[in-house]
């Protein structure tokens, strides 16, 4: 979760001080309240990936923020449960799709 982005922006500075060359942030829930957008706009943060579990209003959509949909995993989870299959099948499918995208 990224709420005010205070903790994650401090973490970005900390890893850069320890030698990181770039900082990318991933979070499930982009609350983005208070000074979050100001903090995430920092040039210390190269990119941010969040899910669409919470709507990100257009005025908070920085160029460096990528929003990915959770719809495919929800659909696959519902189908898997309905068919009485183990949830591990869902995660194997996600891993396979990610591996294909990397090639």
Backbone as CSV, one residue per row, in Angstrom:
resi,resn,N_x,N_y,N_z,CA_x,CA_y,CA_z,C_x,C_y,C_z
1,UNK,0.851,-1.180,0.000,0.000,0.000,0.000,0.895,1.241,0.000
2,UNK,0.543,2.172,-0.809,1.199,3.479,-0.753,0.123,4.475,-0.344
3,UNK,0.250,4.985,0.874,-0.708,5.984,1.347,-0.117,7.372,1.116
4,UNK,0.665,7.877,2.049,1.266,9.204,1.879,2.633,9.134,1.209
5,UNK,3.152,7.934,0.999,4.442,7.672,0.346,5.645,8.115,1.179
6,UNK,5.429,8.412,2.442,6.539,8.807,3.306,7.543,7.684,3.502
7,UNK,7.078,6.515,3.853,7.964,5.378,4.106,8.674,4.944,2.827
8,UNK,7.951,4.824,1.734,8.562,4.328,0.498,9.554,5.329,-0.075
9,UNK,9.300,6.613,0.084,10.255,7.602,-0.424,11.531,7.601,0.421
10,UNK,11.409,7.384,1.724,12.595,7.254,2.581,13.368,5.983,2.239
11,UNK,12.650,4.918,1.915,13.305,3.669,1.517,14.063,3.870,0.211
12,UNK,13.507,4.635,-0.710,14.182,4.916,-1.979,15.506,5.617,-1.735
13,UNK,15.508,6.612,-0.873,16.734,7.335,-0.537,17.738,6.391,0.116
14,UNK,17.258,5.543,1.023,18.144,4.619,1.741,18.839,3.643,0.793
15,UNK,18.114,3.067,-0.150,18.754,2.102,-1.054,19.709,2.792,-2.021
16,UNK,19.400,4.021,-2.395,20.318,4.773,-3.249,21.616,5.087,-2.491
17,UNK,21.481,5.426,-1.214,22.663,5.688,-0.387,23.523,4.439,-0.223
18,UNK,22.897,3.275,-0.327,23.623,2.003,-0.199,24.141,1.492,-1.547
19,UNK,23.961,2.272,-2.603,24.548,1.894,-3.876,23.601,1.516,-4.994
20,UNK,22.309,1.512,-4.749,21.365,1.202,-5.831,21.497,2.256,-6.923
21,UNK,21.367,1.820,-8.159,21.465,2.754,-9.283,20.105,3.311,-9.685
22,UNK,19.074,2.518,-9.489,17.713,2.941,-9.820,16.752,2.395,-8.778
23,UNK,15.594,3.050,-8.658,14.577,2.621,-7.706,13.240,2.495,-8.431
24,UNK,12.651,1.316,-8.337,11.317,1.054,-8.866,10.455,0.575,-7.710
25,UNK,9.248,1.065,-7.639,8.336,0.760,-6.543,7.154,-0.039,-7.093
26,UNK,6.758,-1.066,-6.353,5.563,-1.847,-6.692,4.663,-1.884,-5.470
27,UNK,3.383,-1.693,-5.688,2.434,-1.739,-4.577,1.072,-2.193,-5.099
28,UNK,0.336,-2.827,-4.224,-0.996,-3.299,-4.592,-2.031,-2.184,-4.563
29,UNK,-2.043,-1.421,-3.485,-3.107,-0.425,-3.277,-2.556,1.000,-3.299
30,UNK,-2.843,1.762,-4.350,-2.359,3.136,-4.448,-3.323,4.154,-3.825
31,UNK,-3.289,4.266,-2.489,-4.161,5.226,-1.809,-3.781,6.656,-2.222
32,UNK,-2.496,6.962,-2.188,-1.939,8.237,-2.656,-2.596,9.461,-2.026
33,UNK,-2.555,9.517,-0.698,-3.137,10.659,0.007,-2.051,11.641,0.433
34,UNK,-2.488,12.784,0.905,-1.555,13.792,1.410,-0.514,14.191,0.377
35,UNK,0.763,14.110,0.773,1.868,14.526,-0.089,2.410,13.396,-0.965
36,UNK,1.644,12.341,-1.150,2.129,11.170,-1.891,2.635,11.527,-3.282
37,UNK,1.871,12.261,-4.042,2.264,12.572,-5.415,3.525,13.430,-5.431
38,UNK,3.608,14.384,-4.536,4.820,15.205,-4.428,6.035,14.329,-4.134
39,UNK,5.895,13.408,-3.200,7.005,12.529,-2.831,7.378,11.570,-3.959
40,UNK,6.381,11.018,-4.624,6.641,10.068,-5.703,7.186,10.752,-6.957
41,UNK,7.007,12.049,-7.066,7.543,12.808,-8.190,9.055,12.974,-8.115
42,UNK,9.623,12.617,-6.997,11.068,12.751,-6.797,11.847,12.087,-7.922
43,UNK,12.936,12.732,-8.334,13.778,12.135,-9.375,14.557,10.923,-8.859
44,UNK,14.464,10.643,-7.576,15.110,9.463,-7.000,14.343,8.174,-7.331
45,UNK,13.074,8.328,-7.724,12.217,7.182,-8.044,12.044,7.104,-9.556
46,UNK,12.470,5.983,-10.142,12.435,5.826,-11.595,11.084,5.370,-12.127
47,UNK,10.376,4.546,-11.376,9.096,4.041,-11.846,8.283,3.448,-10.720
48,UNK,6.988,3.399,-10.941,6.059,2.898,-9.921,5.028,2.027,-10.634
49,UNK,4.793,0.835,-10.107,3.767,-0.050,-10.653,2.765,-0.327,-9.541
50,UNK,1.496,-0.081,-9.842,0.421,-0.338,-8.881,-0.698,-1.099,-9.584
51,UNK,-1.599,-1.655,-8.804,-2.765,-2.317,-9.395,-3.958,-1.371,-9.365
52,UNK,-5.009,-1.774,-10.028,-6.216,-0.952,-10.072,-7.222,-1.339,-8.983
53,UNK,-6.731,-1.790,-7.834,-7.627,-2.104,-6.723,-8.261,-0.849,-6.150
54,UNK,-7.602,0.286,-6.376,-8.125,1.597,-5.982,-7.952,2.496,-7.201
55,UNK,-8.970,3.263,-7.525,-8.874,4.160,-8.668,-7.832,5.246,-8.401
56,UNK,-7.018,5.514,-9.400,-6.053,6.615,-9.325,-6.617,7.729,-10.206
57,UNK,-7.060,8.806,-9.574,-7.636,9.907,-10.356,-6.619,10.477,-11.348
58,UNK,-7.088,11.026,-12.434,-6.203,11.529,-13.490,-5.195,12.547,-12.970
59,UNK,-5.576,13.360,-12.015,-4.650,14.374,-11.494,-3.503,13.770,-10.676
60,UNK,-3.613,12.487,-10.344,-2.551,11.807,-9.592,-1.763,10.826,-10.457
61,UNK,-2.056,10.768,-11.729,-1.400,9.806,-12.623,-0.111,10.388,-13.206
62,UNK,0.957,10.200,-12.478,2.266,10.623,-12.962,2.662,9.760,-14.154
63,UNK,3.510,10.289,-15.021,3.985,9.504,-16.161,4.685,8.233,-15.719
64,UNK,5.362,8.283,-14.589,6.129,7.125,-14.128,5.273,6.071,-13.423
65,UNK,3.977,6.330,-13.259,3.092,5.352,-12.627,2.447,4.479,-13.701
66,UNK,2.638,3.176,-13.583,1.968,2.217,-14.479,0.919,1.487,-13.639
67,UNK,-0.299,1.447,-14.135,-1.398,0.790,-13.424,-1.741,-0.496,-14.169
68,UNK,-1.686,-1.617,-13.440,-2.035,-2.889,-14.072,-3.351,-3.414,-13.491
69,UNK,-4.095,-4.084,-14.315,-5.413,-4.596,-13.942,-5.299,-5.923,-13.199
70,UNK,-6.120,-6.057,-12.174,-6.179,-7.336,-11.456,-7.293,-8.229,-12.008
71,UNK,-8.016,-7.756,-13.017,-9.141,-8.516,-13.574,-8.763,-9.930,-14.004
72,UNK,-7.654,-10.129,-14.734,-7.331,-11.496,-15.164,-7.109,-12.462,-13.998
73,UNK,-6.438,-12.023,-12.956,-6.199,-12.928,-11.826,-7.483,-13.186,-11.044
74,UNK,-8.353,-12.191,-10.956,-9.643,-12.418,-10.287,-10.488,-13.413,-11.072
75,UNK,-10.543,-13.234,-12.380,-11.333,-14.139,-13.225,-10.793,-15.557,-13.134
76,UNK,-9.482,-15.680,-13.229,-8.878,-17.007,-13.164,-9.092,-17.651,-11.785
77,UNK,-9.032,-16.844,-10.733,-9.249,-17.359,-9.374,-10.675,-17.863,-9.201
78,UNK,-11.642,-17.091,-9.683,-13.050,-17.506,-9.574,-13.278,-18.806,-10.339
79,UNK,-12.746,-18.889,-11.545,-12.899,-20.094,-12.361,-12.254,-21.297,-11.674
80,UNK,-11.061,-21.097,-11.126,-10.341,-22.186,-10.468,-11.114,-22.696,-9.254
81,UNK,-11.639,-21.785,-8.458,-12.426,-22.175,-7.278,-13.698,-22.892,-7.717
82,UNK,-14.378,-22.353,-8.731,-15.611,-22.946,-9.229,-15.380,-24.376,-9.703
83,UNK,-14.232,-24.598,-10.363,-13.914,-25.931,-10.879,-13.307,-26.847,-9.814
84,UNK,-13.139,-26.345,-8.596,-12.605,-27.168,-7.510,-11.119,-27.473,-7.642
85,UNK,-10.408,-26.660,-8.382,-8.971,-26.857,-8.584,-8.192,-26.128,-7.485
86,UNK,-6.960,-26.557,-7.237,-6.139,-25.863,-6.239,-5.695,-24.492,-6.758
87,UNK,-5.580,-23.542,-5.867,-5.193,-22.178,-6.254,-3.776,-22.112,-6.812
88,UNK,-2.960,-23.089,-6.539,-1.614,-23.118,-7.090,-1.614,-23.055,-8.602
89,UNK,-2.689,-23.562,-9.213,-2.831,-23.530,-10.670,-2.842,-22.078,-11.168
90,UNK,-3.493,-21.203,-10.426,-3.558,-19.795,-10.797,-2.165,-19.189,-10.810
91,UNK,-1.413,-19.455,-9.752,-0.090,-18.856,-9.632,0.894,-19.436,-10.647
92,UNK,0.741,-20.697,-10.980,1.579,-21.287,-12.026,1.295,-20.610,-13.362
93,UNK,0.033,-20.348,-13.632,-0.344,-19.674,-14.870,0.235,-18.274,-14.956
94,UNK,0.220,-17.555,-13.849,0.787,-16.204,-13.815,2.285,-16.263,-14.070
95,UNK,2.963,-17.189,-13.424,4.409,-17.330,-13.607,4.738,-17.661,-15.065
96,UNK,3.961,-18.535,-15.683,4.195,-18.897,-17.086,4.003,-17.703,-18.022
97,UNK,2.945,-16.909,-17.779,2.699,-15.739,-18.624,3.812,-14.706,-18.471
98,UNK,4.287,-14.508,-17.248,5.381,-13.562,-17.024,6.651,-14.026,-17.702
99,UNK,6.928,-15.315,-17.643,8.127,-15.864,-18.279,8.065,-15.635,-19.793
100,UNK,6.894,-15.821,-20.398,6.741,-15.612,-21.848,6.962,-14.163,-22.224
101,UNK,6.490,-13.235,-21.380,6.657,-11.801,-21.662,8.123,-11.395,-21.611
102,UNK,8.903,-12.039,-20.770,10.314,-11.694,-20.620,11.146,-12.113,-21.816
103,UNK,10.662,-13.098,-22.576,11.436,-13.624,-23.723,11.412,-12.710,-24.901
